[in-house]
XYZ file of N, CA and C in Angstrom:
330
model
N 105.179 123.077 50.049
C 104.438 122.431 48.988
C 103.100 123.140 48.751
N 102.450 123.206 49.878
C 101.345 123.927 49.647
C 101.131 125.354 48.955
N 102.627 125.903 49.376
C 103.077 127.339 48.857
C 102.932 127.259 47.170
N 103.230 126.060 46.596
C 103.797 126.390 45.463
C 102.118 125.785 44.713
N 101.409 125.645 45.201
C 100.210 125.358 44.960
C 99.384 126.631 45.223
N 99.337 127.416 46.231
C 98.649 128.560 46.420
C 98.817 129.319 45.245
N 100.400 129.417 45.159
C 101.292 130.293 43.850
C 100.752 130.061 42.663
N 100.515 128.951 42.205
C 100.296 128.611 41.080
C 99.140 128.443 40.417
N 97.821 128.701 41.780
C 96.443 129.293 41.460
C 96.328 130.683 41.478
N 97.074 131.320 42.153
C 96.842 132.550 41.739
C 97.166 133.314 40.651
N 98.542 132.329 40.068
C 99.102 133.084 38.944
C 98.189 132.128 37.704
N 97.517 131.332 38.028
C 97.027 131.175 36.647
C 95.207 131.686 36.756
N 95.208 132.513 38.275
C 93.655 133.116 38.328
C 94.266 134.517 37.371
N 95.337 135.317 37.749
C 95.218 136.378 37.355
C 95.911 136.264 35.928
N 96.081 135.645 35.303
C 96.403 134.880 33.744
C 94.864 134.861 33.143
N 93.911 134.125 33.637
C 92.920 134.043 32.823
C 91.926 135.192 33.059
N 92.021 135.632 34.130
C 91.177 137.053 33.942
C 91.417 137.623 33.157
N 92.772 138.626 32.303
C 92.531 139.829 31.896
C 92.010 138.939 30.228
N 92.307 138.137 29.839
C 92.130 137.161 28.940
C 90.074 137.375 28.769
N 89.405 136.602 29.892
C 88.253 136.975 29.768
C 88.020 138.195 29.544
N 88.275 139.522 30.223
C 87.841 140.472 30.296
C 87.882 140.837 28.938
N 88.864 140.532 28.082
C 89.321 141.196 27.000
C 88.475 140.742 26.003
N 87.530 139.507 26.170
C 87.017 139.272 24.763
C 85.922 139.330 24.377
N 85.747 139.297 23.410
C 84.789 139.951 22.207
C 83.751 139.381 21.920
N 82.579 140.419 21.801
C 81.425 139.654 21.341
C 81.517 138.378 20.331
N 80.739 137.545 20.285
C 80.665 136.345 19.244
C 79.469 136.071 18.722
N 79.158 136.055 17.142
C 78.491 135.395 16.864
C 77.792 134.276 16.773
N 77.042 133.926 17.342
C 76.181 132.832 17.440
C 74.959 132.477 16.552
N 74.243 133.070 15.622
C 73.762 132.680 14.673
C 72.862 133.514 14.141
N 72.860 133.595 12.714
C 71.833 134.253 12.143
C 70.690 133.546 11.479
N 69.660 134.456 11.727
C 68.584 133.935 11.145
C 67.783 134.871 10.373
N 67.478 134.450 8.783
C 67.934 133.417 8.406
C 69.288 133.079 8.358
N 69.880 132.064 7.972
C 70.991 131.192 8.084
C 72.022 132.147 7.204
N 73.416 132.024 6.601
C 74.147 132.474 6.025
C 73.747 131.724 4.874
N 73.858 132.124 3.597
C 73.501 131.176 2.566
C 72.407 130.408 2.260
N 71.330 130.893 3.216
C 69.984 130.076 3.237
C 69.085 130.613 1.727
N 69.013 129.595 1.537
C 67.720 129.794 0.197
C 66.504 129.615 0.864
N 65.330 130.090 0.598
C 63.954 130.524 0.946
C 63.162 130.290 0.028
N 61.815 129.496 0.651
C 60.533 129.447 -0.039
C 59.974 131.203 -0.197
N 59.848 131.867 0.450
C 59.478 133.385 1.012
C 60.370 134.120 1.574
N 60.501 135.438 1.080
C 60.846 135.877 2.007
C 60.796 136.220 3.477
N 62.087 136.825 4.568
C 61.768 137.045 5.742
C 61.260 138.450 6.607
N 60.587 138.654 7.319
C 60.505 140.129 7.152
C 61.528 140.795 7.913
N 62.344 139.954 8.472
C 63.238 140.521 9.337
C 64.882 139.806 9.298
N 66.066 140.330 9.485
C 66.822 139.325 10.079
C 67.620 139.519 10.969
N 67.569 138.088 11.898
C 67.928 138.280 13.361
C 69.557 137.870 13.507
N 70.453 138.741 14.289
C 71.831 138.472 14.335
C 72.236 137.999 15.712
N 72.004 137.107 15.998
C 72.250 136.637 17.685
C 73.887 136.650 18.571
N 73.818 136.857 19.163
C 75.644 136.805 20.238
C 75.607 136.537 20.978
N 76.751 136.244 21.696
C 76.832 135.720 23.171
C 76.965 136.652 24.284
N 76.392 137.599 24.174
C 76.491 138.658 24.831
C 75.500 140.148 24.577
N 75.142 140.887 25.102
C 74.796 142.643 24.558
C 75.511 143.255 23.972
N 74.820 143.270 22.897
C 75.146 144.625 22.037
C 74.305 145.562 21.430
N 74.899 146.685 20.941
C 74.205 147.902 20.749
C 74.839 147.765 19.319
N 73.485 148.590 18.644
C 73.554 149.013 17.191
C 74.927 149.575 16.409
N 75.735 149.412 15.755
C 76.738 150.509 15.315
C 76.584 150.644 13.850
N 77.573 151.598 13.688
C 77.094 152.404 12.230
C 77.692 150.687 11.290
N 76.581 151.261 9.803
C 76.869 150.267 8.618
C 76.702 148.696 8.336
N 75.545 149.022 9.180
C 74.464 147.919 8.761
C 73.673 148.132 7.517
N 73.499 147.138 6.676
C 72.455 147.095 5.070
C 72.138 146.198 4.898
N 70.950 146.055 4.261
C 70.397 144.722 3.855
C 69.964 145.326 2.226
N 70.809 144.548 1.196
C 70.925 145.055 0.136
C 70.082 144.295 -0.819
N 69.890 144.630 -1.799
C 69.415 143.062 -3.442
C 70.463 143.143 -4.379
N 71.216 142.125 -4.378
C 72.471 142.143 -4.845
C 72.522 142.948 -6.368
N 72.930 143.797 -6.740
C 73.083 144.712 -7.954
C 71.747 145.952 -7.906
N 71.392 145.335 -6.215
C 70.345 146.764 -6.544
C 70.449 147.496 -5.274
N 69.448 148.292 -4.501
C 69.233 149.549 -3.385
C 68.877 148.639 -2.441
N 68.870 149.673 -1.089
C 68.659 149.135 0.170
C 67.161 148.503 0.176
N 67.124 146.851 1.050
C 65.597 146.435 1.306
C 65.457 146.603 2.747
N 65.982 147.429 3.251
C 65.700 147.819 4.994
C 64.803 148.392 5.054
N 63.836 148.425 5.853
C 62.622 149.015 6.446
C 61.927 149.773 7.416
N 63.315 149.914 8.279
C 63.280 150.862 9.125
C 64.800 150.780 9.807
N 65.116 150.789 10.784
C 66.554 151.457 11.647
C 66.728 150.300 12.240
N 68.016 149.571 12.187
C 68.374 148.346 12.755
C 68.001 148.373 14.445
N 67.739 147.700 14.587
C 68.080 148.136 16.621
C 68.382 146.373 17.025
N 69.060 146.959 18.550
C 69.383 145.806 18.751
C 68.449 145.495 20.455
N 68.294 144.209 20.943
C 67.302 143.718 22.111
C 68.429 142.683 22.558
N 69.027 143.468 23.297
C 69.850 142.467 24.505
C 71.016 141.921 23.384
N 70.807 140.847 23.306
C 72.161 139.607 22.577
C 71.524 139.466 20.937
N 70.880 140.689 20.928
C 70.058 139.980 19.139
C 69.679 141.280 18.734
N 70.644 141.484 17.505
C 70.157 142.361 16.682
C 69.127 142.584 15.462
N 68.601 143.489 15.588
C 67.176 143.142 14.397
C 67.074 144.270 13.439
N 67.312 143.257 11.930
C 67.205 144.438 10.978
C 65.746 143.823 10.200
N 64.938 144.977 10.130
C 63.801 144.896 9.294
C 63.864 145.237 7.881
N 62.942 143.865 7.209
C 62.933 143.990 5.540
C 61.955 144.211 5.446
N 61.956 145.098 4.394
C 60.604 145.377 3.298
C 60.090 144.230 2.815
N 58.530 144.610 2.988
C 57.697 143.228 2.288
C 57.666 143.309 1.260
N 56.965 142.116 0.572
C 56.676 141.703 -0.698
C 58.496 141.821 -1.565
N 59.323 141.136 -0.730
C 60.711 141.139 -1.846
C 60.311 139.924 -2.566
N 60.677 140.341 -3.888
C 61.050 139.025 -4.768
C 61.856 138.404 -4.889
N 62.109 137.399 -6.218
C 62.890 136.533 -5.853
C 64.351 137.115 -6.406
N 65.306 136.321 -5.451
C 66.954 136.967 -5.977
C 67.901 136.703 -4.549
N 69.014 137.509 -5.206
C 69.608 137.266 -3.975
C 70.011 138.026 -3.403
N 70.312 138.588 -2.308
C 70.411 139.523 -1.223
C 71.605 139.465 -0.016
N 71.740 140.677 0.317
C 73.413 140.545 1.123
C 72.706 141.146 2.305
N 73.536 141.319 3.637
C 73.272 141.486 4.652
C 74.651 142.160 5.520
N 74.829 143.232 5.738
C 75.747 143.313 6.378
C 75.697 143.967 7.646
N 76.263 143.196 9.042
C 75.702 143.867 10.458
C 77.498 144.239 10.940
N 77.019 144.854 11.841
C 77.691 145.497 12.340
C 77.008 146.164 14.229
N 77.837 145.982 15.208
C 77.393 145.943 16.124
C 78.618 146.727 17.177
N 77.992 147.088 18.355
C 79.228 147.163 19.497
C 79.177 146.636 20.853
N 79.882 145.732 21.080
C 80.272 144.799 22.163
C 80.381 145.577 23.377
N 79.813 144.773 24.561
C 80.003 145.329 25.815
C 80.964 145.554 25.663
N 82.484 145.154 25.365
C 83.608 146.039 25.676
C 83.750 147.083 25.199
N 83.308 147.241 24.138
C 83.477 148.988 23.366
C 83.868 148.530 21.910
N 83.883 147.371 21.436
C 84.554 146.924 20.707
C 83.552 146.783 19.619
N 84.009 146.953 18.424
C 82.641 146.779 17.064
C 83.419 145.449 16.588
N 82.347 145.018 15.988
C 82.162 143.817 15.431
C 81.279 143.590 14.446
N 81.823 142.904 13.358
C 81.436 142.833 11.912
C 80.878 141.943 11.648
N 80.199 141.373 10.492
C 80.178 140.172 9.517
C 79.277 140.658 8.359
């Protein structure tokens, strides 16, 4: 009895390991918000995860029908990526697109 209890923690320890190992950074929140309307603009925006990640190619922070409002080179600080905006934007609306790479090696979008 006990056998089939030993058995059956081990096969569901080595079941959920490769499972963890395998997964992927996650988004956890941006700031500003997705869809957030603003009194002012922000000078920055922050892309948070549940985990480290590093910068990857094809990040923009755009004005919708117009050129880039980035302000310098995205970088990322641990679990939070940071793209800088140009001051003084006016009013309108604006896209954001990040892009990152996951401790596993893995890129990740939104």
């Amino acid at each position: 009895m006990w056998r089939a209890c030993v058995i059956a923690v081990v096969l569901g320890t080595a079941l959920a390991a490769p499972a963890a190992a395998g997964a992927h950074t996650n988004l956890v929140r941006t700031e500003p918000a997705d869809r957030a309307v603003l009194a002012r603009a922000p000078g920055r925006v922050l892309v948070a995860f549940d985990d480290d990640v590093r910068v990857a190619p094809g990040n923009a922070a755009i004005r919708n029908g117009g050129g880039s409002i980035l302000a310098g080179k995205p970088h990322a600080r641990g679990k939070t990526l940071v793209l800088p905006l140009q001051r003084g934007l006016g009013e309108g609306d604006y896209s954001v697109r990040w892009s990152v790479v996951s401790d596993d090696g893995h890129i990740v979008q939104g």
